[in-house]
Tab-separated table of C-alpha atoms and ligand atoms in Angstrom:
chain	number	residue	atom	x	y	z
I	460	MET	CA	25.431	10.710	33.687
I	461	SER	CA	29.010	10.508	31.975
I	462	ALA	CA	30.990	7.749	31.833
I	463	ALA	CA	33.904	9.984	33.229
I	464	VAL	CA	32.305	9.682	36.641
I	465	ALA	CA	31.409	6.451	36.070
I	466	THR	CA	34.595	4.858	35.254
I	467	GLU	CA	37.130	7.783	37.920
I	468	THR	CA	39.540	5.386	39.392
I	469	ARG	CA	38.503	5.845	43.012
I	470	PRO	CA	40.119	4.459	46.255
I	471	ARG	CA	37.965	1.603	47.656
I	472	ARG	CA	39.741	0.088	50.405
I	473	LEU	CA	38.814	2.348	53.243
I	474	GLY	CA	36.279	2.148	56.136
I	475	ALA	CA	39.228	0.097	58.809
I	476	GLY	CA	40.236	3.120	60.825
I	477	GLY	CA	39.322	5.444	58.163
I	478	ARG	CA	35.822	6.474	57.533
I	479	PRO	CA	32.941	4.589	57.511
I	480	TYR	CA	32.311	1.941	54.186
I	481	ARG	CA	29.247	3.734	52.592
I	482	ILE	CA	27.269	0.808	51.232
I	483	GLY	CA	24.385	1.748	48.666
I	484	VAL	CA	21.254	-0.668	49.720
I	485	ILE	CA	19.162	-1.435	47.049
I	486	PRO	CA	16.367	-3.905	48.787
I	487	GLY	CA	14.631	-3.613	45.946
I	488	ASP	CA	10.803	-5.972	44.849
I	489	GLY	CA	9.280	-9.260	45.929
I	490	THR	CA	11.743	-11.688	47.780
I	491	GLY	CA	14.484	-8.613	48.375
I	492	PRO	CA	13.553	-6.937	51.354
I	493	GLU	CA	13.719	-9.627	52.897
I	494	VAL	CA	16.510	-11.700	51.883
I	495	VAL	CA	18.894	-8.019	51.805
I	496	GLY	CA	16.760	-7.706	55.100
I	497	GLU	CA	18.992	-11.334	56.394
I	498	ALA	CA	22.430	-9.984	54.425
I	499	LEU	CA	22.159	-6.232	56.439
I	500	ARG	CA	21.959	-8.766	59.987
I	501	VAL	CA	24.473	-11.087	58.925
I	502	LEU	CA	26.739	-7.226	57.951
I	503	ASP	CA	25.925	-6.547	61.701
I	504	THR	CA	27.426	-9.687	63.495
I	505	VAL	CA	31.154	-9.886	61.633
I	506	ARG	CA	31.900	-6.157	61.242
I	507	GLU	CA	35.342	-6.337	62.899
I	508	GLY	CA	37.383	-3.242	62.733
I	509	PHE	CA	35.331	-0.695	60.356
I	510	GLU	CA	32.385	0.923	60.300
I	511	VAL	CA	29.284	0.791	57.682
I	512	GLU	CA	26.983	3.393	56.710
I	513	LEU	CA	24.179	1.993	54.186
I	514	GLU	CA	21.912	3.883	52.053
I	515	HIS	CA	19.488	3.187	51.129
I	516	PHE	CA	17.664	3.644	47.981
I	517	ASP	CA	14.593	3.103	46.649
I	518	LEU	CA	14.375	1.513	43.086
I	519	GLY	CA	12.655	-0.854	41.734
I	520	ALA	CA	9.263	-1.884	40.216
I	521	GLU	CA	7.451	-0.302	43.320
I	522	ARG	CA	8.971	3.294	42.142
I	523	TYR	CA	8.411	2.250	39.174
I	524	LEU	CA	4.260	1.969	39.759
I	525	ARG	CA	4.528	5.080	41.950
I	526	THR	CA	6.640	7.370	39.893
I	527	GLY	CA	7.216	6.466	36.353
I	528	GLU	CA	10.964	6.795	37.240
I	529	THR	CA	13.504	3.537	36.547
I	530	LEU	CA	16.687	5.081	37.794
I	531	PRO	CA	17.152	8.988	38.003
I	532	ASP	CA	20.214	10.603	36.841
I	533	GLU	CA	20.626	11.806	40.300
I	534	GLU	CA	20.327	7.920	42.182
I	535	LEU	CA	23.035	6.878	39.950
I	536	VAL	CA	25.077	10.188	41.630
I	537	ARG	CA	24.342	8.918	44.881
I	538	LEU	CA	24.948	4.404	43.813
I	539	ALA	CA	28.169	5.944	42.452
I	540	GLY	CA	29.648	7.636	45.432
I	541	CYS	CA	28.944	4.294	47.226
I	542	ASP	CA	31.940	1.858	48.504
I	543	ALA	CA	29.991	-1.345	47.118
I	544	ILE	CA	26.555	-1.582	46.704
I	545	LEU	CA	23.313	-5.132	47.730
I	546	LEU	CA	20.732	-5.506	46.110
I	547	GLY	CA	17.707	-7.573	46.654
I	548	ALA	CA	15.892	-8.158	43.423
I	549	VAL	CA	13.948	-6.371	41.214
I	550	GLY	CA	11.312	-6.693	38.743
I	551	ASP	CA	7.034	-6.988	38.640
I	552	PRO	CA	4.465	-9.151	36.706
I	553	ARG	CA	2.672	-5.421	35.697
I	554	VAL	CA	5.973	-4.224	34.515
I	555	PRO	CA	5.939	-4.879	30.715
I	556	PRO	CA	9.807	-6.812	30.214
I	557	GLY	CA	12.236	-5.674	29.298
I	558	VAL	CA	11.517	-1.787	31.191
I	559	LEU	CA	13.336	-3.132	34.668
I	560	GLU	CA	16.036	-5.264	33.463
I	561	ARG	CA	17.332	-1.859	30.477
I	562	GLU	CA	16.782	0.739	32.303
I	563	LEU	CA	17.746	-0.081	36.020
I	564	LEU	CA	19.682	-3.343	36.517
I	565	LEU	CA	21.203	-3.380	33.282
I	566	ARG	CA	22.236	0.422	33.220
I	567	ILE	CA	23.743	0.088	36.359
I	568	ARG	CA	25.969	-1.789	34.915
I	569	PHE	CA	27.424	-0.362	32.453
I	570	GLU	CA	27.468	3.586	33.631
I	571	LEU	CA	29.102	1.971	37.027
I	572	ASP	CA	31.852	-0.148	34.286
I	573	GLN	CA	31.112	-3.402	36.199
I	574	TYR	CA	32.428	-5.439	33.554
I	575	VAL	CA	32.732	-8.029	35.108
I	576	ASN	CA	30.190	-11.140	36.383
I	577	LEU	CA	31.205	-12.823	38.974
I	578	ARG	CA	29.178	-16.057	39.368
I	579	PRO	CA	31.045	-17.934	42.013
I	580	ILE	CA	29.600	-22.209	42.189
I	581	VAL	CA	30.350	-23.950	44.915
I	582	ARG	CA	28.862	-26.607	46.062
I	583	TYR	CA	28.900	-26.859	50.006
I	584	PRO	CA	29.219	-30.604	52.139
I	585	GLY	CA	25.794	-32.162	52.435
I	586	VAL	CA	23.462	-29.816	49.421
I	587	LYS	CA	21.632	-32.081	47.578
I	588	THR	CA	20.877	-30.914	43.461
I	589	LEU	CA	19.318	-32.704	40.773
I	590	VAL	CA	22.449	-34.711	39.732
I	591	PRO	CA	24.966	-37.010	40.693
I	592	HIS	CA	27.919	-35.397	42.581
I	593	HIS	CA	31.426	-37.754	43.218
I	594	ALA	CA	32.842	-36.197	45.640
I	595	ASP	CA	31.840	-33.088	47.863
I	596	THR	CA	34.837	-30.810	45.976
I	597	ASP	CA	33.650	-31.228	42.512
I	598	VAL	CA	31.504	-28.504	42.157
I	599	ASP	CA	34.259	-25.301	42.845
I	600	MET	CA	34.619	-22.629	39.913
I	601	VAL	CA	33.779	-19.542	39.288
I	602	VAL	CA	32.263	-18.028	35.887
I	603	VAL	CA	33.821	-14.964	34.730
I	604	ARG	CA	31.008	-13.248	32.395
I	605	GLU	CA	31.400	-10.263	30.444
I	606	ASN	CA	29.176	-7.212	31.581
I	607	SER	CA	29.214	-4.325	29.406
I	608	GLU	CA	29.109	-5.650	26.242
I	609	GLY	CA	27.980	-8.568	24.236
I	610	LEU	CA	24.232	-8.816	23.137
I	611	TYR	CA	23.456	-6.589	25.674
I	612	THR	CA	24.664	-2.918	24.526
I	613	GLY	CA	21.334	-2.885	22.424
I	614	GLY	CA	22.359	-2.020	18.912
I	615	GLY	CA	20.885	-3.207	16.620
I	616	GLY	CA	16.752	-2.285	15.509
I	617	PHE	CA	13.561	-3.599	13.469
I	618	HIS	CA	13.316	-2.596	9.630
I	619	ARG	CA	9.233	-2.733	8.245
I	620	LYS	CA	8.572	-4.016	11.808
I	621	GLY	CA	5.430	-6.407	11.607
I	622	THR	CA	5.293	-7.153	8.086
I	623	PRO	CA	6.131	-10.069	6.478
I	624	GLN	CA	9.240	-9.160	5.557
I	625	GLU	CA	9.711	-8.115	8.570
I	626	VAL	CA	13.740	-7.817	9.827
I	627	ALA	CA	15.203	-8.057	13.110
I	628	VAL	CA	18.859	-6.855	13.814
I	629	GLN	CA	20.268	-8.076	17.199
I	630	GLU	CA	23.930	-7.141	17.276
I	631	SER	CA	26.740	-8.620	19.307
I	632	ILE	CA	29.634	-5.714	20.070
I	633	ASN	CA	32.916	-7.035	21.576
I	634	THR	CA	35.557	-4.921	21.594
I	635	HIS	CA	39.004	-6.132	22.668
I	636	HIS	CA	40.276	-4.156	25.113
I	637	GLY	CA	36.445	-5.108	26.665
I	638	VAL	CA	37.573	-8.757	25.640
I	639	GLU	CA	41.317	-8.334	27.347
I	640	ARG	CA	40.666	-6.312	31.442
I	641	LEU	CA	38.117	-8.676	31.693
I	642	VAL	CA	40.301	-12.613	30.490
I	643	TRP	CA	43.159	-10.112	32.510
I	644	TYR	CA	40.962	-10.418	35.449
I	645	ALA	CA	40.263	-13.744	34.767
I	646	PHE	CA	43.539	-15.429	34.529
I	647	ASP	CA	44.244	-12.900	37.871
I	648	LEU	CA	42.140	-14.685	39.321
I	649	ALA	CA	43.291	-18.139	38.384
I	650	MET	CA	46.610	-17.121	40.850
I	651	ARG	CA	44.945	-16.392	43.435
I	652	PRO	CA	45.159	-18.371	46.505
I	653	GLY	CA	42.801	-21.544	47.029
I	654	ARG	CA	41.779	-21.569	43.350
I	655	ARG	CA	43.863	-23.927	40.523
I	656	ARG	CA	45.439	-22.034	38.577
I	657	LYS	CA	42.904	-23.325	34.807
I	658	VAL	CA	40.969	-20.463	33.253
I	659	THR	CA	39.289	-22.044	30.398
I	660	LEU	CA	38.109	-20.206	27.770
I	661	VAL	CA	34.129	-20.942	26.925
I	662	HIS	CA	32.500	-19.721	23.807
I	663	LYS	CA	31.257	-21.590	20.493
I	664	THR	CA	34.481	-19.739	17.867
I	665	ASN	CA	33.432	-22.788	15.080
I	666	VAL	CA	29.938	-20.508	14.460
I	667	LEU	CA	30.829	-17.433	15.951
I	668	THR	CA	33.720	-16.454	13.646
I	669	TYR	CA	34.615	-13.497	14.816
I	670	ALA	CA	34.011	-12.520	18.209
I	671	GLY	CA	34.727	-16.242	19.374
I	672	ASP	CA	38.591	-15.231	17.095
I	673	LEU	CA	38.929	-12.244	18.832
I	674	TYR	CA	38.485	-14.260	22.321
I	675	GLN	CA	40.578	-17.298	22.085
I	676	ARG	CA	43.422	-15.002	21.027
I	677	VAL	CA	42.897	-12.523	23.589
I	678	VAL	CA	42.915	-15.704	25.548
I	679	ASP	CA	46.510	-17.105	23.594
I	680	GLU	CA	48.130	-13.766	24.272
I	681	MET	CA	47.188	-13.570	28.098
I	682	ALA	CA	47.762	-17.275	28.787
I	683	SER	CA	51.820	-16.173	27.497
I	684	ALA	CA	51.614	-14.028	30.165
I	685	PHE	CA	50.813	-16.260	32.967
I	686	PRO	CA	53.170	-18.934	32.168
I	687	ASP	CA	51.408	-20.550	35.546
I	688	VAL	CA	47.801	-21.350	34.523
I	689	GLU	CA	46.695	-24.218	32.353
I	690	THR	CA	44.812	-22.403	29.421
I	691	ASP	CA	41.186	-24.947	27.972
I	692	TYR	CA	38.473	-24.008	25.399
I	693	ALA	CA	35.154	-25.763	25.543
I	694	HIS	CA	32.449	-24.934	22.938
I	695	VAL	CA	29.312	-23.867	25.062
I	696	ASP	CA	26.967	-26.369	24.001
I	697	ALA	CA	29.776	-29.124	25.405
I	698	ALA	CA	30.069	-27.060	28.553
I	699	CYS	CA	26.549	-27.665	29.441
I	700	LEU	CA	27.345	-31.713	29.175
I	701	TYR	CA	30.548	-31.015	31.410
I	702	LEU	CA	29.298	-28.618	34.015
I	703	ILE	CA	26.639	-31.767	34.801
I	704	GLU	CA	28.773	-34.762	34.040
I	705	ASP	CA	31.837	-33.380	35.232
I	706	PRO	CA	32.070	-30.269	36.691
I	707	SER	CA	35.341	-30.686	38.375
I	708	ARG	CA	37.149	-30.096	35.067
I	709	PHE	CA	36.349	-26.512	35.738
I	710	ASP	CA	38.564	-23.244	37.948
I	711	VAL	CA	37.838	-20.913	36.444
I	712	ILE	CA	36.181	-20.322	32.980
I	713	VAL	CA	35.673	-17.055	31.128
I	714	THR	CA	32.693	-16.235	28.422
I	715	ASP	CA	31.385	-13.715	27.341
I	716	ASN	CA	27.736	-11.813	28.272
I	717	MET	CA	25.308	-13.903	26.625
I	718	PHE	CA	26.844	-17.303	27.389
I	719	GLY	CA	27.349	-16.369	30.792
I	720	ASP	CA	24.676	-15.045	31.657
I	721	ILE	CA	23.099	-18.589	30.292
I	722	VAL	CA	25.538	-20.563	31.551
I	723	THR	CA	25.501	-19.359	35.819
I	724	ASP	CA	21.719	-20.381	34.919
I	725	LEU	CA	23.173	-24.304	35.108
I	726	GLY	CA	26.024	-23.443	37.191
I	727	ALA	CA	22.889	-22.363	39.668
I	728	VAL	CA	21.336	-26.086	39.758
I	729	ILE	CA	25.115	-28.032	39.879
I	730	GLN	CA	25.355	-25.726	43.832
I	731	GLY	CA	21.983	-26.853	44.257
I	732	GLY	CA	19.562	-23.579	42.995
I	733	LEU	CA	18.744	-19.946	42.802
I	734	GLY	CA	18.527	-20.052	46.862
I	735	ILE	CA	21.850	-20.447	47.303
I	736	ALA	CA	23.923	-18.377	43.857
I	737	ALA	CA	25.352	-15.490	44.321
I	738	GLY	CA	26.756	-12.504	42.046
I	739	GLY	CA	29.225	-9.455	41.740
I	740	ASN	CA	28.978	-7.153	38.570
I	741	ILE	CA	32.883	-6.367	39.353
I	742	ASN	CA	34.469	-2.981	38.345
I	743	PRO	CA	37.911	-3.813	40.737
I	744	GLN	CA	38.525	0.242	39.808
I	745	GLY	CA	35.457	0.946	41.128
I	746	ILE	CA	31.983	1.078	42.401
I	747	SER	CA	30.649	-3.118	43.150
I	748	MET	CA	27.173	-4.129	43.201
I	749	PHE	CA	26.670	-7.770	44.261
I	750	GLU	CA	22.907	-9.658	44.001
I	751	PRO	CA	21.326	-13.150	44.913
I	752	ILE	CA	20.742	-13.684	41.308
I	753	GLY	CA	17.703	-16.287	41.889
I	754	GLY	CA	14.856	-12.945	41.420
I	755	THR	CA	12.245	-11.515	42.717
I	756	ALA	CA	10.500	-15.135	43.553
I	757	PRO	CA	7.225	-13.432	43.894
I	758	SER	CA	4.552	-16.897	45.176
I	759	GLU	CA	7.144	-16.834	48.402
I	760	THR	CA	7.128	-12.640	48.821
I	761	GLY	CA	6.149	-11.898	52.757
I	762	ARG	CA	5.756	-15.582	53.017
I	763	LYS	CA	9.053	-15.946	55.111
I	764	THR	CA	10.279	-19.556	52.509
I	765	ILE	CA	12.328	-17.743	50.726
I	766	ASN	CA	16.529	-18.585	51.339
I	767	PRO	CA	18.356	-15.661	52.026
I	768	LEU	CA	21.227	-17.916	52.100
I	769	ALA	CA	22.071	-16.796	48.523
I	770	ALA	CA	21.975	-13.096	49.409
I	771	ILE	CA	23.641	-13.845	52.348
I	772	GLY	CA	26.525	-15.256	49.908
I	773	ALA	CA	26.601	-12.060	48.265
I	774	LEU	CA	27.253	-9.938	51.021
I	775	MET	CA	30.279	-12.673	51.143
I	776	LEU	CA	31.144	-10.928	47.745
I	777	LEU	CA	31.150	-7.248	48.982
I	778	LEU	CA	33.454	-8.160	51.780
I	779	HIS	CA	35.886	-9.615	50.171
I	780	GLU	CA	35.863	-6.852	47.406
I	781	LEU	CA	36.665	-4.877	50.485
I	782	GLY	CA	39.341	-6.426	51.153
I	783	GLN	CA	37.650	-7.147	54.318
I	784	ASP	CA	38.761	-10.900	54.043
I	785	ALA	CA	37.833	-11.789	57.830
I	786	ALA	CA	34.513	-10.113	57.460
I	787	ALA	CA	33.594	-12.620	54.796
I	788	ASP	CA	35.210	-15.671	56.037
I	789	ARG	CA	33.011	-15.728	59.121
I	790	VAL	CA	30.646	-15.428	56.804
I	791	ASP	CA	30.835	-18.506	54.440
I	792	ARG	CA	31.973	-19.824	57.796
I	793	GLY	CA	27.889	-19.478	59.503
I	794	ILE	CA	26.989	-19.781	55.476
I	795	ARG	CA	27.987	-23.863	55.840
I	796	PHE	CA	27.071	-23.900	59.390
I	797	ALA	CA	23.253	-22.878	58.338
I	798	VAL	CA	23.466	-25.902	55.557
I	799	SER	CA	25.178	-28.500	57.310
I	800	LYS	CA	21.344	-28.254	59.697
I	801	MET	CA	18.972	-27.249	55.980
I	802	THR	CA	16.977	-30.257	54.691
I	803	SER	CA	17.345	-28.506	51.216
I	804	MET	CA	18.419	-24.903	49.489
I	805	ARG	CA	14.437	-24.644	48.307
I	806	ALA	CA	11.915	-22.120	49.335
I	807	GLY	CA	9.679	-23.879	51.502
I	808	GLU	CA	11.832	-26.792	52.326
I	809	MET	CA	14.757	-25.780	53.628
I	810	GLY	CA	13.412	-26.694	56.848
I	811	PHE	CA	13.622	-23.073	58.685
I	812	SER	CA	11.855	-20.240	57.950
I	813	THR	CA	14.537	-17.398	56.314
I	814	GLY	CA	14.756	-15.570	59.505
I	815	GLU	CA	15.418	-19.316	60.648
I	816	VAL	CA	18.303	-20.007	58.613
I	817	GLY	CA	19.693	-16.450	59.238
I	818	ASP	CA	19.875	-16.789	62.999
I	819	LEU	CA	22.269	-20.443	61.823
I	820	VAL	CA	23.954	-17.904	59.970
I	821	ILE	CA	24.591	-15.830	62.811
I	822	GLU	CA	25.991	-18.537	65.314
I	823	GLY	CA	27.876	-20.582	62.318
I	824	THR	CA	30.004	-17.257	62.511
I	825	SER	CA	31.178	-17.815	65.709
I	826	ALA	CA	31.786	-21.129	65.154
N	242	LIG	C1	21.227	-11.665	35.391
N	242	LIG	C2	19.799	-11.869	35.733
N	242	LIG	C3	20.012	-10.199	34.063
N	242	LIG	C4	21.164	-10.794	32.891
N	242	LIG	C5	17.965	-9.884	33.198
N	242	LIG	C6	17.470	-9.214	34.340
N	242	LIG	C7	18.416	-8.906	32.867
N	242	LIG	O1	19.204	-13.296	34.817
N	242	LIG	O2	21.761	-10.983	35.962
N	242	LIG	O3	21.647	-12.828	35.080
N	242	LIG	O4	20.337	-12.301	31.089
N	242	LIG	O5	22.213	-10.106	32.641
N	243	LIG	MN1	20.583	-14.362	33.717
C-alpha cells in the first residue's frame, strides 16, 4: 500500500448520531483474545449515544503458521478503513523473532503513520509496585515515544557476515519533520486539562551528538511557541533512575523510539506491572491502534488468570481518541473500582479470574 493511502487525512470523529464507528479488532495470539474479549464487554457497557461496528481481523502467529501470511495488503487496506483498532497481542515461540514484529506490528505502525507511541503511566490509588511510593499521586505521566523512525526503520546491513571481519550496521534515522511533529504533540498534550504543563526531553545528547542535537533544538524551538510549558531535559540513564526515585518530576516525557521502548517498560513497573500498562499507536490525523503492552503471556494462556485491565485501559485510550470522553471516563471509573478490590495486578495473583475482573470494571462503570 502506498504511503499516500496510509496518511490520507480522514474524518474520524463520526459515530455520534452519524454512522457507527468501525473498530478493527485484532485479538491475536496467546492471552490476546481473552483480554480483548473483556475489553469488548466493557465497550458494550459504556457505549451510549454512539454506535459501534466491530471488524474482526485474523492476524498473528496462528495465521502465519497456517498460511505463511503476516499482513496481506488487502488486510492493511481494510485496517486503513477503520476508525480505530484494538489489538490484543501477537507472537508465538514457534515464529522466528522479528517476523511478526517487523512484518505485522511495525508494518501497521509505519504504513498507517502512527508516529506517536503514547504510554500513560499512572499508578492508581492502592496499587502496589516493586518500588516505594511517597504518595498515591506520585506516578502520573505520559510518555510520548517516537514511533515511526529512529533505530526501528531497519536501515543498515551486514558486511562479511559470519567471518571474523563481520561488520553489522544498524542505523538510526531521525528527520526534522518526524521529530517536530512528535515534539509538537508532546507540548500540545502538556497543555491539555489535567496535565501539569511540563515536557521533559529524554535522550542521550552527551553521546548521540547528532540525533540528540536535533531533538534538543526542536524542543527549544517548540518551547518558544508554548510559553506556558516548562521544559526539562534528562539523559536516558538518569531518567531511569528518576523514574524509580522521583517519578513525580515527570509530566510529559518526549523521547525517541528506542529509548521510549525501554523507559516505558520501566514505566510499567512503577504503575503496577504489565497487567495494567496500556498504550496507543497514534496518528492524530488518521487511524490509531491501541494495545495492552504486555504481550501474549504464553504461560497464562487459557487459564483465566491474565489481567484484562491493560486491554481495558487500551480501550479507554481508544475512546478518548475517538472523542468519546464520557465513555472513556466511565471506563476509568471502572478500572479504579476493580483496582480497589484486587490483591495484585499480576496474573494469577489478582484475587479474581480474568472474567471476574471484567465484571468488576463493568460494575464500576456505573458507580
Ligand atoms: C512495544 C514492543 C514492540 C516495540 C516490539 C514487539 C516490536 O516492545 O510495543 O513496546 O519494540 O516497539
Ligand atoms: Mn516494548
